[in-house]
Coordinates of C-alpha atoms and ligand atoms in Angstrom, one line a residue:
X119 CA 50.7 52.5 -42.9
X120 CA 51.1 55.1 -40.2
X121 CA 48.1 56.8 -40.7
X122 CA 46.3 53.4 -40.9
X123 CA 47.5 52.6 -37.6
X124 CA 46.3 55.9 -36.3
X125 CA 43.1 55.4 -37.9
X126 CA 42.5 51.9 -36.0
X127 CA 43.2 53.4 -32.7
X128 CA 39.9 55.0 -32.9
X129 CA 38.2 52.2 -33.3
X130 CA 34.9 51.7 -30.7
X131 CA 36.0 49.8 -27.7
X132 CA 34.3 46.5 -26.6
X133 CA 34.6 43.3 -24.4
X134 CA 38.0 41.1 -24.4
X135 CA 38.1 39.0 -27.7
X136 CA 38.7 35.5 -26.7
X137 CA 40.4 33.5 -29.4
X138 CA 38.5 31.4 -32.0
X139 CA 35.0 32.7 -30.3
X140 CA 36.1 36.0 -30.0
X141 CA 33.1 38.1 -28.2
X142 CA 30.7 35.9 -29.2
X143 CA 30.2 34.8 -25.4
X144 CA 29.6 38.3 -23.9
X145 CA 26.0 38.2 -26.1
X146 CA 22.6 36.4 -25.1
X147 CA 21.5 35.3 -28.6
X148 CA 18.2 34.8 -27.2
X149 CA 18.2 38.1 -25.6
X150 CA 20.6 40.5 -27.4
X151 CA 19.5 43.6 -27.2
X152 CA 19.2 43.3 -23.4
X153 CA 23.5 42.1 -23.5
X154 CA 23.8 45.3 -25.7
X155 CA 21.9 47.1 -22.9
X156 CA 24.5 46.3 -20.6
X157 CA 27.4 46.6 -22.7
X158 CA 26.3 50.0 -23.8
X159 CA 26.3 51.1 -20.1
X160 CA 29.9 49.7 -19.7
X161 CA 31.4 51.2 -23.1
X162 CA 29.2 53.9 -24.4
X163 CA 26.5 53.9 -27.3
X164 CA 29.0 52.4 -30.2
X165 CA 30.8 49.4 -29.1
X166 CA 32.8 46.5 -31.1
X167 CA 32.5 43.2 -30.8
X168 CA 34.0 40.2 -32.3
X169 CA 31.8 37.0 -33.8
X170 CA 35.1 35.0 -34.4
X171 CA 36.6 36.8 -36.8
X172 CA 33.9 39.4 -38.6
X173 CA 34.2 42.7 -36.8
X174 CA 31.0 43.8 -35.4
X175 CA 30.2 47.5 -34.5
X176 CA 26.9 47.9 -32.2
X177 CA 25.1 51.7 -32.5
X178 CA 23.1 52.7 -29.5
X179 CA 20.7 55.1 -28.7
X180 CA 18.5 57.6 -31.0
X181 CA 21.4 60.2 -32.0
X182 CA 23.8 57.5 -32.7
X183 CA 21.3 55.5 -35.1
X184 CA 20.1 58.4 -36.3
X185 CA 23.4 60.0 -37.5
X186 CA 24.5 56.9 -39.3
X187 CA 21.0 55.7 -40.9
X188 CA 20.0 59.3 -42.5
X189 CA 23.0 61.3 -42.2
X190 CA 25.6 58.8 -43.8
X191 CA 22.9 56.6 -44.8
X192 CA 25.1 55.5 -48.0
X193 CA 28.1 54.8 -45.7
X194 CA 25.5 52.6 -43.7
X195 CA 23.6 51.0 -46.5
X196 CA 25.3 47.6 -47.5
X197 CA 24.5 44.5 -45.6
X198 CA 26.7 41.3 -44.5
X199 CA 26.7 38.2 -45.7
X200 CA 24.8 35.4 -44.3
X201 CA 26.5 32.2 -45.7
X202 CA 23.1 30.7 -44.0
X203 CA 21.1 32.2 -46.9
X204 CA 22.9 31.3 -50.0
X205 CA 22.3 28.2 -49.2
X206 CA 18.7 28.7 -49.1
X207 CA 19.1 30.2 -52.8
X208 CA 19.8 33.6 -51.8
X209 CA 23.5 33.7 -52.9
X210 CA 26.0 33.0 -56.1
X211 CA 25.5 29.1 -55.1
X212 CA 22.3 29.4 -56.1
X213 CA 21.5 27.9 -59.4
X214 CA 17.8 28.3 -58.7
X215 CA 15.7 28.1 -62.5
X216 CA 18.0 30.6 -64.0
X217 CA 19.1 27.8 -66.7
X218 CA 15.7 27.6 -68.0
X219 CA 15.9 31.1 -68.7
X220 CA 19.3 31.0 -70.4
X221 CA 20.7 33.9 -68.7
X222 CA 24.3 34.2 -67.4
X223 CA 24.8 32.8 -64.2
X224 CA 28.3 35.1 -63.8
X225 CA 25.6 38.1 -63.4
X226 CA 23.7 36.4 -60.5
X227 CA 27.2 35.9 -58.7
X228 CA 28.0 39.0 -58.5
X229 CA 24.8 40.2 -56.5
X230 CA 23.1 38.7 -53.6
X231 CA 19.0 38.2 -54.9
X232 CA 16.2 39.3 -53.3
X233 CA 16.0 42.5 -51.4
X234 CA 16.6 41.9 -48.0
X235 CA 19.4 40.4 -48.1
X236 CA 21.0 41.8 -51.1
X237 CA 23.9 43.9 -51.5
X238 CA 23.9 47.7 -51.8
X239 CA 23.9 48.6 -55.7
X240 CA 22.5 48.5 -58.6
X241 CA 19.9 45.5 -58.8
X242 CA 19.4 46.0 -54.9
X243 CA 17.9 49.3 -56.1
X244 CA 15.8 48.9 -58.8
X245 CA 13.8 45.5 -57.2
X246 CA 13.9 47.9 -53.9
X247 CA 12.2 50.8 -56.7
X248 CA 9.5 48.1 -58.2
X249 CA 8.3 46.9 -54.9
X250 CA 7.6 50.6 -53.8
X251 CA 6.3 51.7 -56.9
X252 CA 4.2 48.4 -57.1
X253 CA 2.8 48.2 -53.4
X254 CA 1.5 51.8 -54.3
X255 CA -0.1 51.4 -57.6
X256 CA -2.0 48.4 -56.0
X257 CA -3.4 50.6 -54.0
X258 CA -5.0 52.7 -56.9
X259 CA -6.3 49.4 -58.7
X260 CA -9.7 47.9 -59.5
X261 CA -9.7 47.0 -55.6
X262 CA -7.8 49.0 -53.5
X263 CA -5.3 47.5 -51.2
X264 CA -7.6 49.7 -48.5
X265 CA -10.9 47.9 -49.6
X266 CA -8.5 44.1 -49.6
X267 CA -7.9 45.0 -45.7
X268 CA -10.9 46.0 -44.9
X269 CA -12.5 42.5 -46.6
X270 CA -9.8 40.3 -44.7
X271 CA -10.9 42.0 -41.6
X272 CA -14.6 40.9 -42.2
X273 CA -13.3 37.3 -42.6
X274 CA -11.0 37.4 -39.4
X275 CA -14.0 38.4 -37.1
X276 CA -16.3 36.0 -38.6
X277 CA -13.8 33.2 -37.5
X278 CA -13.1 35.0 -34.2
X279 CA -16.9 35.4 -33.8
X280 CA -17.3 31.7 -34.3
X281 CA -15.2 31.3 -31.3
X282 CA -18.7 32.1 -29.2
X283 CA -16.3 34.1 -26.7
X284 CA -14.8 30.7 -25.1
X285 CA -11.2 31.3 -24.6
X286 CA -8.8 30.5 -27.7
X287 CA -5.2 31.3 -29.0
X288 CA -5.9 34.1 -31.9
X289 CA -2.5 33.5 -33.1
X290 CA -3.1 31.4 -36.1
X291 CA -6.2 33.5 -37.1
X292 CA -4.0 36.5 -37.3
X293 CA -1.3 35.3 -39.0
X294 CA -3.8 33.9 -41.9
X295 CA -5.2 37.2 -41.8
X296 CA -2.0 39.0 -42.6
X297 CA -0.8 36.2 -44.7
X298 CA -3.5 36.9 -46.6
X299 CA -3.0 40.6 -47.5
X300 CA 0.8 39.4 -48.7
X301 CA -0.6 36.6 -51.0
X302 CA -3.4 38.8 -52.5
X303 CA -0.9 41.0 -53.3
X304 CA 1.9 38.6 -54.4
X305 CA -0.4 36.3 -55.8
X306 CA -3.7 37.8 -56.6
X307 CA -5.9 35.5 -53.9
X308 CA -6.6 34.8 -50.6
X309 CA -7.1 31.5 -48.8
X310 CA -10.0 30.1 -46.8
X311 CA -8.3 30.0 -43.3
X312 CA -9.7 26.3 -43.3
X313 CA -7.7 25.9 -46.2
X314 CA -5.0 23.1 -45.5
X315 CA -2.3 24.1 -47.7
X316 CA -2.3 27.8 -46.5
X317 CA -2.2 26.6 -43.1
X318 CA 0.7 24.7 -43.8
X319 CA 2.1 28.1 -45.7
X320 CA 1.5 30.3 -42.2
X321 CA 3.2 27.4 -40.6
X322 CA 6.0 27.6 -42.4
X323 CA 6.9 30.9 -42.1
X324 CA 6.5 30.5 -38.1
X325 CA 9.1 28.0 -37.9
X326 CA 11.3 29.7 -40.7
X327 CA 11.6 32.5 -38.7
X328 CA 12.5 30.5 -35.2
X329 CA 14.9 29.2 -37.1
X330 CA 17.1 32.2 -37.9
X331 CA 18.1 33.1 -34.1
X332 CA 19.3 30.8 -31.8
X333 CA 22.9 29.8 -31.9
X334 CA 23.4 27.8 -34.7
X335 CA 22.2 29.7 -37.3
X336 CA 24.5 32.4 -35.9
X337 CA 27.5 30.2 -35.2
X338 CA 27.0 29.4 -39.1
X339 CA 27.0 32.5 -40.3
X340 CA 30.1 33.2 -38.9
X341 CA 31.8 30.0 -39.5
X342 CA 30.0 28.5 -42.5
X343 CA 32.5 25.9 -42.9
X344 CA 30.4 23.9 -40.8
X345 CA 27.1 23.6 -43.6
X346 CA 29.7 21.0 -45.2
X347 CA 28.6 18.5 -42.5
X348 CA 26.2 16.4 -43.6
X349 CA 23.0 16.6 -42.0
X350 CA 23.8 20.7 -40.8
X351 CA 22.2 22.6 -43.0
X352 CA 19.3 20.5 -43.7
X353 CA 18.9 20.5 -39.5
X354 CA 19.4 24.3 -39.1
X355 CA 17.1 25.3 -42.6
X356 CA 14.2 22.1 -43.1
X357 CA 11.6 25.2 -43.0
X358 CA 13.1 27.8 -45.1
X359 CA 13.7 25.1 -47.7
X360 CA 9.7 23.9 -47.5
X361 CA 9.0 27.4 -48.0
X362 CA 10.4 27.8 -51.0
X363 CA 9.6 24.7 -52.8
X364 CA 6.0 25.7 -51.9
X365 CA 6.3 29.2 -53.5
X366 CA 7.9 27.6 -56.7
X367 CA 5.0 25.4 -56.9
X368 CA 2.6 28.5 -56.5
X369 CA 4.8 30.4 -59.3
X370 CA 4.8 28.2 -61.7
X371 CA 1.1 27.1 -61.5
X372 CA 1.3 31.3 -62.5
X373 CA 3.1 31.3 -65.0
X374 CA 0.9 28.4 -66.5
X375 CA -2.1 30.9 -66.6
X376 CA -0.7 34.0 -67.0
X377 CA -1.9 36.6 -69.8
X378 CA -0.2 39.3 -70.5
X379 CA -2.9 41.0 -71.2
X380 CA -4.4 41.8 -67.7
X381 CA -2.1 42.5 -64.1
X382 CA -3.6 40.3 -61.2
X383 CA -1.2 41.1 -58.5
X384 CA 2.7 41.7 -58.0
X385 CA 4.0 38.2 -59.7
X386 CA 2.2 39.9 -63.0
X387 CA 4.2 43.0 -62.9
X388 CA 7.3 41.1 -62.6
X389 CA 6.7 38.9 -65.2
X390 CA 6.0 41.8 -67.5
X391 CA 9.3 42.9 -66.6
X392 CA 11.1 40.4 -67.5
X393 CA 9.8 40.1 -71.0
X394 CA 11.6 43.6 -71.6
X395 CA 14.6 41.3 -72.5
X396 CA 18.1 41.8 -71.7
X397 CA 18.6 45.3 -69.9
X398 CA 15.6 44.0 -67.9
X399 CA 17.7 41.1 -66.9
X400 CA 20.6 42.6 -65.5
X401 CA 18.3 44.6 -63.5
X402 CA 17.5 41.7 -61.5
X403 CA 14.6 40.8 -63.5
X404 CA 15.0 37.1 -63.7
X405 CA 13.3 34.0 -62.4
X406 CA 15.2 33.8 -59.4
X407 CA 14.2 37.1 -58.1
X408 CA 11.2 36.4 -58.1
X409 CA 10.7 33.7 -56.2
X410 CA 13.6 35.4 -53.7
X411 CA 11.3 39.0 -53.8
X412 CA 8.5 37.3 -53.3
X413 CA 9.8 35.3 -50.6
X414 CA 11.3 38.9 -49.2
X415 CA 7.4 40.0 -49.0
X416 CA 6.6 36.9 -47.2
X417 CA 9.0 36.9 -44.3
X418 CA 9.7 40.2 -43.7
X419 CA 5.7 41.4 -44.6
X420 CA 3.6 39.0 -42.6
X421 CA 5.3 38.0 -39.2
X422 CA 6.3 41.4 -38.2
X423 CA 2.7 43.0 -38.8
X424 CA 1.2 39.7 -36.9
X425 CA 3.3 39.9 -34.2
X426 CA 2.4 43.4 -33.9
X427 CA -1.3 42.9 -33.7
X428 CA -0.6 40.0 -31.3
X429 CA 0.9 42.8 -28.9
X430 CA -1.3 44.9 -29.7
X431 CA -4.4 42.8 -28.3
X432 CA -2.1 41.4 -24.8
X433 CA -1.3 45.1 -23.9
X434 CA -5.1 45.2 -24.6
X435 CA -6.2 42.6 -22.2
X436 CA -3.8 43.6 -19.9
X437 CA -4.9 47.5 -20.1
X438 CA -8.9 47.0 -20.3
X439 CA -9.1 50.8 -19.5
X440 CA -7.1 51.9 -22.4
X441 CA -9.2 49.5 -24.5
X442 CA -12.4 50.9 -23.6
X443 CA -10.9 54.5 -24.3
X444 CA -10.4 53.3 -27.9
X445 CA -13.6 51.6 -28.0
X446 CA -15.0 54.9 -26.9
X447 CA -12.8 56.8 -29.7
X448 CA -14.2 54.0 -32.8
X449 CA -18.0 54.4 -31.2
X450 CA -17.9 58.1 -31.6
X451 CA -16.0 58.6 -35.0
X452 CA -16.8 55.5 -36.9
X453 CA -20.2 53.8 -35.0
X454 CA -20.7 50.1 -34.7
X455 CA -21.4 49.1 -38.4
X456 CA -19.3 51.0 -40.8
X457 CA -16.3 49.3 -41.4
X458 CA -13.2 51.9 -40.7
X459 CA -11.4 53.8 -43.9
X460 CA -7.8 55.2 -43.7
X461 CA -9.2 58.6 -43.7
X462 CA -10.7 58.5 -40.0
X463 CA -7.3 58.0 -38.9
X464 CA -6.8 61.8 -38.4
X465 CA -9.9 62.3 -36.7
X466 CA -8.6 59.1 -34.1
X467 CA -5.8 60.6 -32.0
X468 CA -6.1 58.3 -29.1
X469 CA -6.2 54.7 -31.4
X470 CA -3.3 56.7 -33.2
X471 CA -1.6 56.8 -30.1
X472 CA -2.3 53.3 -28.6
X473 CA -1.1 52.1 -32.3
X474 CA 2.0 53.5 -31.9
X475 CA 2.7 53.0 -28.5
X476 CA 2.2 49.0 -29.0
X477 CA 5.0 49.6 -31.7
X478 CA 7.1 51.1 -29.6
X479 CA 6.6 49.2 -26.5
X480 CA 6.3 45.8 -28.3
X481 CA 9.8 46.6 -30.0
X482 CA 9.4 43.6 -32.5
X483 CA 12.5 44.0 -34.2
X484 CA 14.6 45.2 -31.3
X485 CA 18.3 44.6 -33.2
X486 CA 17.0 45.4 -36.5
X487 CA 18.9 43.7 -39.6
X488 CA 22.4 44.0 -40.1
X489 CA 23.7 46.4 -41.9
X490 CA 27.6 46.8 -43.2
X491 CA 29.5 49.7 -44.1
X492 CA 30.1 50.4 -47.6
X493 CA 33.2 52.2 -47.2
X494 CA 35.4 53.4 -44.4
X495 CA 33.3 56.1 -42.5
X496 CA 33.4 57.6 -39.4
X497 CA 30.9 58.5 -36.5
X498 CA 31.2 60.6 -33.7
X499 CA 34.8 60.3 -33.7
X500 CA 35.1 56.8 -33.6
X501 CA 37.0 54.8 -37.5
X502 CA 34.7 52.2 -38.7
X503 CA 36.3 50.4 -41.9
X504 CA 33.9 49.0 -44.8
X505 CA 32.9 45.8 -44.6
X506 CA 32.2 45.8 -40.5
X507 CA 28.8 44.5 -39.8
X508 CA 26.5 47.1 -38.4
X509 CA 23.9 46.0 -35.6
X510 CA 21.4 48.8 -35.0
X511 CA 20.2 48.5 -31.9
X512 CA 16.7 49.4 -32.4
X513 CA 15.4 48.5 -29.2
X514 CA 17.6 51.2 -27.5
X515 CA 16.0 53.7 -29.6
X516 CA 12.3 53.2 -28.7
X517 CA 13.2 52.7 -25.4
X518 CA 15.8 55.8 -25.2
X519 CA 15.5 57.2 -21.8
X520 CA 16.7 60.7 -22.6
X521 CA 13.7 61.4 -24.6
X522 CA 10.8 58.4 -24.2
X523 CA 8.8 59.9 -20.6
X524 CA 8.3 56.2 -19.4
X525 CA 10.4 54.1 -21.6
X526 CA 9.4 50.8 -19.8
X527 CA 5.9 51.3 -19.5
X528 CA 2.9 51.3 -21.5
X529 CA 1.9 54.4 -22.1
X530 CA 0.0 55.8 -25.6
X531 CA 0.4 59.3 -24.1
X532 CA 3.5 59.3 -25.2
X533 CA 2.1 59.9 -28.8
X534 CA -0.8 62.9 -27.3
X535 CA 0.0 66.5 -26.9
X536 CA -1.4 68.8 -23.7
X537 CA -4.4 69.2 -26.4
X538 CA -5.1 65.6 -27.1
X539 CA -3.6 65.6 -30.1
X540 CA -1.6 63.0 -32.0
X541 CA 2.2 63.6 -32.0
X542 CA 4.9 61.1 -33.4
X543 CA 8.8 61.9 -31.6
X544 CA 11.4 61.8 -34.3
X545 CA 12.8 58.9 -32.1
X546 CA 9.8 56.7 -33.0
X547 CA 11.9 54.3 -35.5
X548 CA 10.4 51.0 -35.8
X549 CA 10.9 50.7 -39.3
X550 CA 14.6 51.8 -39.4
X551 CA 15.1 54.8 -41.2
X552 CA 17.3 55.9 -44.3
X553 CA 18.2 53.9 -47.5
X554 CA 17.5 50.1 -46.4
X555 CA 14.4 51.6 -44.4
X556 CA 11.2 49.5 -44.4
X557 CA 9.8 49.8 -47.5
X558 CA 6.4 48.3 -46.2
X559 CA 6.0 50.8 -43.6
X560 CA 3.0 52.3 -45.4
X561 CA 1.2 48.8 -46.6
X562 CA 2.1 48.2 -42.4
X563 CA 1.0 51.2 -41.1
X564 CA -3.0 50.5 -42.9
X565 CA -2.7 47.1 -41.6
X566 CA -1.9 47.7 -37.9
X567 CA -5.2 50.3 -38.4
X568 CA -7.7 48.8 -40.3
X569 CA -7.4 45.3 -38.5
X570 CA -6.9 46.8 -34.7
X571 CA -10.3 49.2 -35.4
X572 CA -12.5 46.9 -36.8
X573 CA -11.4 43.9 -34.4
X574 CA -12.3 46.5 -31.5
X575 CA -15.2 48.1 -33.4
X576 CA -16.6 44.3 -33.3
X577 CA -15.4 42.8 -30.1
X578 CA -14.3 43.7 -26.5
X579 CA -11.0 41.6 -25.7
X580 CA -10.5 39.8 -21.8
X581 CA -8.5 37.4 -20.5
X582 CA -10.2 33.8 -19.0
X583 CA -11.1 33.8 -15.9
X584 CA -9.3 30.5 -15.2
X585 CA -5.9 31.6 -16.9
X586 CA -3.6 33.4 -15.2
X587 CA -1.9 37.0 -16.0
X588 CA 0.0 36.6 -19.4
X589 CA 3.7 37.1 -19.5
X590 CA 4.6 40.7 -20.8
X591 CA 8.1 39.8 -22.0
X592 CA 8.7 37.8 -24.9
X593 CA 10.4 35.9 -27.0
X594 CA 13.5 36.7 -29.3
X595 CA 13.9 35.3 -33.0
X596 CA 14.7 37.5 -35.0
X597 CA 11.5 39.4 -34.0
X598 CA 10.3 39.4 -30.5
X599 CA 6.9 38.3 -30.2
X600 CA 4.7 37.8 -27.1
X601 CA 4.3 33.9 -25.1
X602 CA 1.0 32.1 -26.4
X603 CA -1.6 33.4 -24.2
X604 CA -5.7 33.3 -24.2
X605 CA -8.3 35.1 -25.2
X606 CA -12.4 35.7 -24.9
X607 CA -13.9 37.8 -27.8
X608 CA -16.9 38.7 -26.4
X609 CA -19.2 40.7 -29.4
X610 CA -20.4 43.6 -28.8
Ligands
HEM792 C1 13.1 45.8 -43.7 C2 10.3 46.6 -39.8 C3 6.4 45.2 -42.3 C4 9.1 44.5 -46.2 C5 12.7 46.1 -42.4 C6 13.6 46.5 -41.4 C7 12.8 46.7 -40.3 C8 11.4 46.5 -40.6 C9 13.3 47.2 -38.9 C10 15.1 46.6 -41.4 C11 15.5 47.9 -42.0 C12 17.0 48.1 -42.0 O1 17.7 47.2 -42.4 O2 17.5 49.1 -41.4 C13 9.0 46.2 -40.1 C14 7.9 46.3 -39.2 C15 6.8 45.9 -39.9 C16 7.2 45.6 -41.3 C17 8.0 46.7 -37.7 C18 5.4 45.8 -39.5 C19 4.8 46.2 -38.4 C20 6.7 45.0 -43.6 C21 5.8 44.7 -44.7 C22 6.6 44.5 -45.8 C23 8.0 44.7 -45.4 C24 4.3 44.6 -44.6 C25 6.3 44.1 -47.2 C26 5.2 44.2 -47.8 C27 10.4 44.8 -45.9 C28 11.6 44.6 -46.8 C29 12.7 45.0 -46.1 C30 12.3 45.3 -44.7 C31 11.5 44.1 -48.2 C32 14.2 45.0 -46.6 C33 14.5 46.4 -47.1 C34 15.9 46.5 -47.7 O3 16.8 45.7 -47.3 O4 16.1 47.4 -48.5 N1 11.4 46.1 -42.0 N2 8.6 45.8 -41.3 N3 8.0 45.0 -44.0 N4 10.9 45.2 -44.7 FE1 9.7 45.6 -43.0

């Protein structure tokens, strides 16, 4: 008991816990990372908080994140629970189709599905293992992943050139792109972007993602009591629940025509899986994992690499020097027709640079996901128990003043050496880092490049003359994306 006590006394200081709330006050939910900003100043880089009654410990800064994602990564690798998603069929309420498929519901209440979201163990791991192993035999297929981004790209600046350079808002266009990649890989297909149910899809996943910041989603998750009242959950979740009736309507239609006989895409694989029988099952093979995996791949795949390219072309508009220096880069190493291949990466230094430098600046997932300790740990001297919820605070990573030259600015230098040449700091973590790490990163990584380079091989981005200066902040949900702003495209 003593040594308990003891134990406890080193645990991170943080605001005055008010009662019921607790610290949930001292925290902008529309702008966390800048609260944590502050508090970080005031208590150091790992801080407590309370969110009524979870414990909540906040890491800060690149050593700090660092030491806990890759040194004690397994200390670091569970995640909370989010009452919030077992309603959406994430959770041991969920009933899903798992009936039709006779298997024990006991086993599914024991794990949270899906990856995201699931718990550190066993089936976490191997749907975590056949995603991996999946995204990078796709890319070794009949047609490469490569050779799908590269297509995709065509279509996007055949729409964009249709545009005739009058100003527009790209947004939609690049999140049917990028949409697009995560269906032909999920489902084997693309969509025409005139097509009316995919635009409803790209929609959805918009407004499914507004919808998990904001303060009732987070005043649910801490006191999920409240999804009892009628009329809450359907309120706080209409989108998320659209979603997935859409995706079970897509699945099934698959399942109608599938032959085991040839692989089309990811929903194949899994299904072959599943016919392995029993062991397969309590692997997390199962019907409901699949819609919840390939859910996963939806939200976490396609609004993060939009939002990316969405930064990527403001800082673009806003930096027309910086642009032209790329444009100069693609003219001499690729030319004007060739569409770009993954290989003249290494021969693109500066694009490398700019790339990186929109990832870092943009900061589009500036808290990360929670994580939650899996056992009691420690870190730089301070007790954390198991089961505290973990907020990595990304943003104060790629923005770390001790080792980022101009933290607050743009600046793709920060990627060059005195030679030119392309350099990536150890502090460049935009995909998290250790066991729950990105596992897209690479699928990501050809995305952000093929698109950027062909979209500036093709066109030269400017703002309207009759709009003024975009905003350069943004917009916190989850991820933070830019404000809608407008474009001209002119060819050239
Ligand atoms: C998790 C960033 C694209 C699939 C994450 C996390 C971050 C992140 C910060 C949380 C890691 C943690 O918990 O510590 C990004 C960024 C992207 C991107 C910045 C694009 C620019 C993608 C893509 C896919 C994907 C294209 C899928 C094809 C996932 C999944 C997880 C995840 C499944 C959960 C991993 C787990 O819990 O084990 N991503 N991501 N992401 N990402 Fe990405």
């Amino acid at each position: 008991q003593k040594k308990r006590r003891k134990k406890w006394s080193r645990y991170p200081p943080g605001p005055a816990s008010l009662p019921l709330v607790g610290t949930m006050l001292s925290v902008d939910f529309h702008n966390p990372h800048h609260s944590f900003g502050q508090l970080q100043k005031k208590f150091g880089n790992i801080f407590s908080l309370q969110n009524c009654w979870t414990n909540v410990v906040v890491l800060n800064g690149y050593k700090t994140v660092k030491e806990a994602l890759v040194r004690k990564s397994e200390d670091f690798a569970d995640r909370p629970q989010f009452p919030i998603y077992e309603h959406m069929g994430y959770g041991k309420n969920s009933e899903g189709k798992s009936h039709e498929n006779g298997h024990s519901l006991m086993a599914l209440a024991r794990e949270r599905l899906g990856i995201v979201v699931a718990r550190y163990g066993h089936m976490w791991k191997e749907l975590r293992r056949f995603t991996l192993t999946t995204l990078r035999n796709f890319g070794m297929g009949k047609k490469s992943l490569e050779e799908r981004v590269v297509e995709e790209a065509g279509f996007l600046c055949s729409a964009i050139k249709s545009e005739e350079g009058k100003s527009f808002d790209i947004h939609i266009l690049i999140n049917n792109a990028v949409c697009n990649m995560i269906c032909s890989i999920v489902f084997g297909d693309r969509f025409d972007y005139g097509d009316e149910t995919f635009n409803k899809l790209s929609q959805l996943f918009q407004n499914s993602l507004n919808e998990e910041a904001g303060f009732l989603p987070q005043l649910l998750n801490v006191v999920p009591i409240l999804l009892r009242i009628p009329g809450v959950p359907q309120r706080a979740f209409r989108a998320q629940k659209e979603l997935m009736d859409f995706i079970d309507v897509i699945i099934d239609k698959h399942m109608k025509t599938w032959d085991p006989a040839y692989t089309r895409d990811l929903t194949d694989v899994f299904l072959k899986e599943m016919e392995k029988g029993k062991t397969a099952e309590e692997n997390g093979f199962h019907y409901s994992n699949l819609r919840l995996v390939t859910m996963d791949l939806f939200t976490a795949g396609s609004e993060t690499t939009s939002t990316t390219l969405r930064w990527a072309l403001l800082y673009m508009l806003l930096h027309p020097e910086i642009q032209s220096k790329v444009q100069a880069e693609i003219d001499k190493v690729i030319g004007r027709e060739r569409p770009p291949t993954m290989t003249d990466q290494a021969s693109m230094p500066y694009t490398n640079a700019v790339i990186h430098e929109v990832q870092r600046y943009g900061d589009i997932a500036p808290v990360g996901l929670p994580h939650m300790t899996y056992r009691d740990t420690e870190l730089q001297g301070f007790f954390i128990p198991k089961g505290t919820t973990i907020i990595t605070n990304l943003s104060s990573v790629l923005k770390d003043e001790t080792i980022w030259k101009k933290p607050n600015e743009f600046y793709p230098e920060h990627f060059l050496d005195a030679k030119g040449e392309f350099v990536k700091p150890e502090a460049f973590l935009p995909f998290s880092a250790g066991r729950r790490a990105c596992p897209g990163e690479q699928l990501a990584r050809m995305e952000l490049f093929l698109f950027f380079t062909t979209l500036l091989q093709k066109f030269t981005f400017v703002l309207p003359e009759d709009q003024p200066r975009p905003r350069e902040d943004g917009h916190f949900a989850l991820t933070y994306s830019p404000h809608p702003y407008l474009l001209r495209a002119l060819p050239r």
